[in-house]
Short mmCIF file of C-alpha atoms in Angstrom, two decimals:
data_model
loop_
_atom_site.label_atom_id
_atom_site.label_comp_id
_atom_site.label_asym_id
_atom_site.label_seq_id
_atom_site.Cartn_x
_atom_site.Cartn_y
_atom_site.Cartn_z
CA UNK S 1 21.10 32.58 45.77
CA UNK S 2 19.10 29.99 43.51
CA UNK S 3 16.08 31.66 44.03
CA UNK S 4 13.49 32.53 40.88
CA UNK S 5 12.16 36.32 41.22
CA UNK S 6 15.01 36.87 44.34
CA UNK S 7 18.19 39.17 44.08
CA UNK S 8 19.87 39.68 46.85
CA UNK S 9 21.66 42.99 47.49
CA UNK S 10 24.50 44.68 49.66
CA UNK S 11 23.27 47.99 49.80
CA UNK S 12 26.75 50.08 52.10
CA UNK S 13 26.02 53.59 53.13
CA UNK S 14 24.78 55.92 51.23
CA UNK S 15 25.26 53.72 48.30
CA UNK S 16 22.49 53.64 44.97
CA UNK S 17 23.04 49.86 44.46
CA UNK S 18 21.64 49.70 40.91
CA UNK S 19 21.02 47.29 37.91
CA UNK S 20 18.71 44.49 40.47
CA UNK S 21 16.84 43.99 37.28
CA UNK S 22 14.31 41.59 36.37
CA UNK S 23 13.81 40.09 32.90
CA UNK S 24 10.34 38.37 31.30
CA UNK S 25 9.54 36.61 28.41
CA UNK S 26 6.28 36.32 27.56
CA UNK S 27 4.80 32.41 27.79
CA UNK S 28 3.80 30.52 24.57
CA UNK S 29 2.80 26.74 23.84
CA UNK S 30 3.10 24.66 21.22
CA UNK S 31 2.38 21.43 20.18
CA UNK S 32 3.25 19.35 18.03
CA UNK S 33 2.40 15.62 16.70
CA UNK S 34 4.22 13.28 14.65
CA UNK S 35 2.21 10.87 13.03
CA UNK S 36 3.42 8.27 10.70
CA UNK S 37 2.62 4.98 9.02
CA UNK S 38 5.00 1.66 9.08
CA UNK S 39 7.53 4.09 10.29
CA UNK S 40 6.99 6.59 7.31
CA UNK S 41 5.96 10.01 7.26
CA UNK S 42 2.94 9.83 4.25
CA UNK S 43 1.34 13.45 4.75
CA UNK S 44 -0.02 14.16 1.36
CA UNK S 45 -1.73 11.81 -1.34
CA UNK S 46 1.33 11.77 -2.80
CA UNK S 47 3.42 10.42 -0.60
CA UNK S 48 1.17 7.34 0.59
CA UNK S 49 2.63 4.06 1.56
CA UNK S 50 1.56 1.15 -1.09
CA UNK S 51 0.71 -1.83 0.59
CA UNK S 52 -0.73 -4.93 -0.26
CA UNK S 53 -4.25 -6.13 0.27
CA UNK S 54 -3.82 -7.24 3.51
CA UNK S 55 -0.75 -6.17 4.94
CA UNK S 56 -0.17 -4.72 8.98
CA UNK S 57 -0.46 -1.12 9.94
CA UNK S 58 1.02 0.31 12.61
CA UNK S 59 0.30 4.45 12.81
CA UNK S 60 2.27 6.63 15.73
CA UNK S 61 2.83 8.97 17.54
CA UNK S 62 4.76 11.93 18.56
CA UNK S 63 4.42 14.46 20.37
CA UNK S 64 5.96 17.51 21.55
CA UNK S 65 5.86 20.35 23.21
CA UNK S 66 7.38 23.27 21.41
CA UNK S 67 5.97 26.51 23.48
CA UNK S 68 8.05 28.24 26.03
CA UNK S 69 6.03 26.90 28.96
CA UNK S 70 4.89 23.75 30.21
CA UNK S 71 2.41 21.75 29.21
CA UNK S 72 -0.47 20.50 30.59
CA UNK S 73 -3.44 18.92 29.64
CA UNK S 74 -2.20 16.98 27.05
CA UNK S 75 -4.42 14.75 25.08
CA UNK S 76 -3.76 12.54 21.11
CA UNK S 77 -7.11 11.74 19.45
CA UNK S 78 -6.25 10.00 15.33
CA UNK S 79 -10.03 11.51 13.83
CA UNK S 80 -10.61 6.73 12.19
CA UNK S 81 -8.24 5.19 15.41
CA UNK S 82 -10.29 6.73 18.45
CA UNK S 83 -7.89 8.03 21.21
CA UNK S 84 -4.10 7.65 22.02
CA UNK S 85 -2.53 6.48 24.95
CA UNK S 86 0.17 8.47 25.73
CA UNK S 87 1.89 8.14 28.69
CA UNK S 88 1.77 10.94 30.23
CA UNK S 89 -0.14 14.03 30.22
CA UNK S 90 2.56 17.14 30.66
CA UNK S 91 5.63 17.64 28.70
CA UNK S 92 7.76 20.18 30.34
CA UNK S 93 9.40 23.17 27.13
CA UNK S 94 10.82 21.16 24.39
CA UNK S 95 10.43 18.07 25.46
CA UNK S 96 9.14 14.80 23.62
CA UNK S 97 6.84 11.66 24.42
CA UNK S 98 6.01 8.60 21.97
CA UNK S 99 2.52 7.56 22.21
CA UNK S 100 1.48 3.45 21.96
CA UNK S 101 0.48 2.53 18.85
CA UNK S 102 -2.59 1.70 16.90
CA UNK S 103 -2.57 -1.59 14.68
CA UNK S 104 -4.92 -2.12 11.79
CA UNK S 105 -4.66 -4.06 8.76
CA UNK S 106 -4.71 -2.36 4.78
CA UNK S 107 -8.19 -3.00 3.01
CA UNK S 108 -8.92 0.79 1.25
CA UNK S 109 -7.96 1.69 -1.93
CA UNK S 110 -6.98 4.71 -0.15
CA UNK S 111 -7.37 5.86 3.12
CA UNK S 112 -6.26 9.08 5.04
CA UNK S 113 -6.08 9.51 9.11
CA UNK S 114 -5.57 12.44 11.38
CA UNK S 115 -3.64 12.98 14.51
CA UNK S 116 -5.31 16.09 16.77
CA UNK S 117 -2.34 16.73 19.47
CA UNK S 118 -3.89 19.20 22.62
CA UNK S 119 -2.46 20.92 25.39
CA UNK S 120 -2.84 24.06 27.78
CA UNK S 121 0.45 25.86 28.88
CA UNK S 122 0.61 26.01 32.44
CA UNK S 123 1.80 30.03 32.31
CA UNK S 124 -0.13 31.55 30.54
CA UNK S 125 -3.04 29.31 30.40
CA UNK S 126 -4.02 29.44 26.81
CA UNK S 127 -4.98 25.76 25.00
CA UNK S 128 -2.90 25.19 21.57
CA UNK S 129 -3.25 22.60 19.50
CA UNK S 130 -1.32 20.26 16.42
CA UNK S 131 -3.25 17.89 13.66
CA UNK S 132 -0.48 15.88 11.56
CA UNK S 133 -2.41 13.11 8.35
CA UNK S 134 -0.92 10.03 7.23
CA UNK S 135 -2.15 8.61 4.11
CA UNK S 136 -2.17 4.40 3.32
CA UNK S 137 -3.17 3.54 -0.82
CA UNK S 138 -3.31 -0.27 -1.89
CA UNK S 139 -1.78 -2.22 -5.12
CA UNK S 140 -3.63 -4.25 -7.18
CA UNK S 141 -3.16 -7.96 -7.63
CA UNK S 142 -3.64 -9.94 -10.70
CA UNK S 143 -4.04 -14.02 -10.36
CA UNK S 144 -5.28 -17.03 -13.23
CA UNK S 145 -5.46 -20.70 -14.09
CA UNK S 146 -3.68 -22.52 -16.69
CA UNK S 147 -5.53 -25.72 -16.65
CA UNK S 148 -5.92 -28.21 -19.68
CA UNK S 149 -8.61 -29.27 -21.72
CA UNK S 150 -8.42 -33.86 -21.39
CA UNK S 151 -12.22 -33.91 -23.12
CA UNK S 152 -12.34 -31.54 -26.29
CA UNK S 153 -15.05 -29.35 -24.81
CA UNK S 154 -13.10 -26.57 -24.78
CA UNK S 155 -12.87 -25.94 -21.42
CA UNK S 156 -9.72 -27.22 -19.38
CA UNK S 157 -10.58 -29.54 -16.35
CA UNK S 158 -7.44 -30.55 -15.43
CA UNK S 159 -4.47 -28.08 -13.77
CA UNK S 160 -1.59 -27.72 -15.50
CA UNK S 161 1.31 -27.83 -12.98
CA UNK S 162 5.34 -25.49 -13.85
CA UNK S 163 4.29 -23.15 -16.59
CA UNK S 164 5.90 -19.98 -17.76
CA UNK S 165 3.52 -16.82 -16.85
CA UNK S 166 5.86 -13.50 -18.25
CA UNK S 167 3.89 -10.19 -17.69
CA UNK S 168 4.05 -7.16 -19.00
CA UNK S 169 2.87 -3.19 -18.35
CA UNK S 170 0.62 -2.24 -20.79
CA UNK S 171 1.44 1.29 -21.35
CA UNK S 172 -0.64 2.78 -24.23
CA UNK S 173 -3.50 1.05 -23.10
CA UNK S 174 -4.01 -0.84 -27.04
CA UNK S 175 -3.93 -4.83 -24.88
CA UNK S 176 -0.63 -5.79 -25.82
CA UNK S 177 2.57 -5.83 -23.83
CA UNK S 178 5.42 -3.32 -24.05
CA UNK S 179 9.24 -3.68 -22.92
CA UNK S 180 10.35 -6.69 -21.44
CA UNK S 181 9.04 -8.66 -18.58
CA UNK S 182 7.96 -6.89 -15.21
CA UNK S 183 7.52 -10.22 -13.45
CA UNK S 184 7.97 -13.84 -14.61
CA UNK S 185 6.65 -17.36 -12.42
CA UNK S 186 5.20 -20.01 -12.95
CA UNK S 187 2.18 -21.89 -12.15
CA UNK S 188 1.75 -23.99 -8.44
CA UNK S 189 0.52 -27.78 -8.46
CA UNK S 190 -3.42 -26.23 -8.75
CA UNK S 191 -2.46 -24.46 -12.14
CA UNK S 192 -2.49 -21.78 -10.51
CA UNK S 193 -0.54 -18.16 -10.79
CA UNK S 194 -0.05 -14.24 -8.88
CA UNK S 195 1.79 -10.70 -9.52
CA UNK S 196 1.33 -9.12 -6.81
CA UNK S 197 2.34 -6.13 -5.79
CA UNK S 198 1.48 -4.10 -8.93
CA UNK S 199 1.33 -0.23 -8.97
CA UNK S 200 -3.07 0.43 -10.78
CA UNK S 201 -3.11 -0.12 -14.12
CA UNK S 202 -2.80 -1.97 -17.23
CA UNK S 203 -1.58 -5.34 -17.69
CA UNK S 204 -0.79 -8.20 -20.47
CA UNK S 205 -0.36 -12.09 -18.99
CA UNK S 206 1.59 -13.80 -21.30
CA UNK S 207 1.92 -17.57 -21.53
CA UNK S 208 4.80 -19.42 -22.67
CA UNK S 209 2.86 -22.11 -24.47
CA UNK S 210 3.85 -25.63 -22.09
CA UNK S 211 5.61 -28.52 -25.56
CA UNK S 212 3.36 -30.71 -26.34
CA UNK S 213 0.63 -28.89 -26.34
CA UNK S 214 -1.93 -26.89 -27.98
CA UNK S 215 -3.51 -23.55 -27.18
CA UNK S 216 -7.69 -24.02 -26.55
CA UNK S 217 -8.50 -19.82 -25.70
CA UNK S 218 -8.25 -17.68 -22.75
CA UNK S 219 -10.01 -16.35 -20.86
CA UNK S 220 -10.26 -12.85 -22.29
CA UNK S 221 -10.22 -9.62 -19.54
CA UNK S 222 -10.60 -12.22 -16.93
CA UNK S 223 -13.42 -12.36 -14.36
CA UNK S 224 -14.62 -8.98 -14.38
CA UNK S 225 -14.22 -8.92 -17.85
CA UNK S 226 -12.64 -5.24 -17.79
CA UNK S 227 -10.38 -5.38 -21.10
CA UNK S 228 -11.73 -6.98 -24.88
CA UNK S 229 -10.37 -9.70 -26.65
CA UNK S 230 -6.34 -8.28 -27.64
CA UNK S 231 -6.08 -10.91 -30.61
CA UNK S 232 -2.85 -12.07 -29.58
CA UNK S 233 -2.62 -16.42 -28.39
CA UNK S 234 -1.27 -17.27 -25.09
CA UNK S 235 -2.52 -13.44 -24.08
CA UNK S 236 -3.81 -11.51 -21.87
CA UNK S 237 -4.80 -8.25 -21.06
CA UNK S 238 -6.31 -6.76 -17.93
CA UNK S 239 -6.74 -3.52 -16.74
CA UNK S 240 -5.41 -3.57 -12.71
CA UNK S 241 -7.60 -0.99 -9.76
CA UNK S 242 -6.34 -0.21 -6.23
CA UNK S 243 -6.39 -3.51 -4.23
CA UNK S 244 -8.38 -5.41 -6.90
CA UNK S 245 -6.84 -9.04 -7.29
CA UNK S 246 -7.84 -9.37 -10.69
CA UNK S 247 -8.83 -12.98 -10.41
CA UNK S 248 -9.51 -15.54 -13.55
CA UNK S 249 -7.22 -14.46 -16.45
CA UNK S 250 -7.03 -18.10 -17.48
CA UNK S 251 -5.77 -19.93 -20.66
CA UNK S 252 -6.78 -23.62 -21.47
CA UNK S 253 -4.33 -25.89 -23.55
CA UNK S 254 -4.37 -29.36 -25.10
CA UNK S 255 -2.54 -32.48 -25.64
CA UNK S 256 -0.90 -32.19 -29.09
CA UNK S 257 -2.08 -36.22 -30.22
CA UNK S 258 -1.25 -37.07 -33.33
CA UNK S 259 -2.91 -39.25 -35.86
CA UNK S 260 -2.81 -40.04 -39.39
CA UNK S 261 -4.81 -42.11 -41.46
CA UNK S 262 -4.20 -43.57 -45.10
CA UNK S 263 -7.73 -44.60 -47.85
CA UNK S 264 -6.59 -47.35 -50.16
CA UNK S 265 -8.48 -47.95 -53.63
CA UNK S 266 -8.55 -50.02 -55.99
CA UNK S 267 -10.83 -48.65 -59.25
CA UNK S 268 -11.42 -45.69 -56.97
CA UNK S 269 -13.78 -48.47 -55.01
CA UNK S 270 -13.02 -49.31 -51.30
#
């Protein structure tokens, strides 16, 4: 008869019309929330999304009714980003919905936030909830400049363009390059160079000596002076932290100028 909780029967004379049975199941509410950072699940620190400082971050939220009864009064919040807007506040059993994403900018070396979804079963009248964390972490950067000393004061005063700089890992932390170069670049018109997307750790930037120039000095340890002099020409050791731009890893050159003099004397007199 297509009616819930109703059974139609025809009872004949003298008949016991049996098996007009009803079967019930206990109503159990359930909800799940799946939070993602830039479309990737990052529940643990080990799974944290690696980003560069200033990258765009999008947190998305998918809510599902995992119980066997309809849910009402559904709310989603983020412990760092605040209330999350969802298209509706009810879900049937097994139904899902995607809530409005939150947007931000990667600025913290290590960032964690947590989504919480709550709801109430319309049959059991019981509340249910679920949480899901997400993480991102910042990569590091290393930069510097190559300049020419034009007035012989041992300080650079004119930028040098197209100087090759190679970046090496320093896996044993001795200030010297290990293995093959992991990145190579050339200086811009202002003499600067930059390496991004670096995992935190120790590195060595190595300058290819420009033709026609002599090495003057290197700014050992960069701006934060976090590594000692490695006693290598054209090589600067640096320690890059999460989210850091390790700056001022600078090289100074001087143009090679040939010169010769001869002093002639007659009977030891000029």
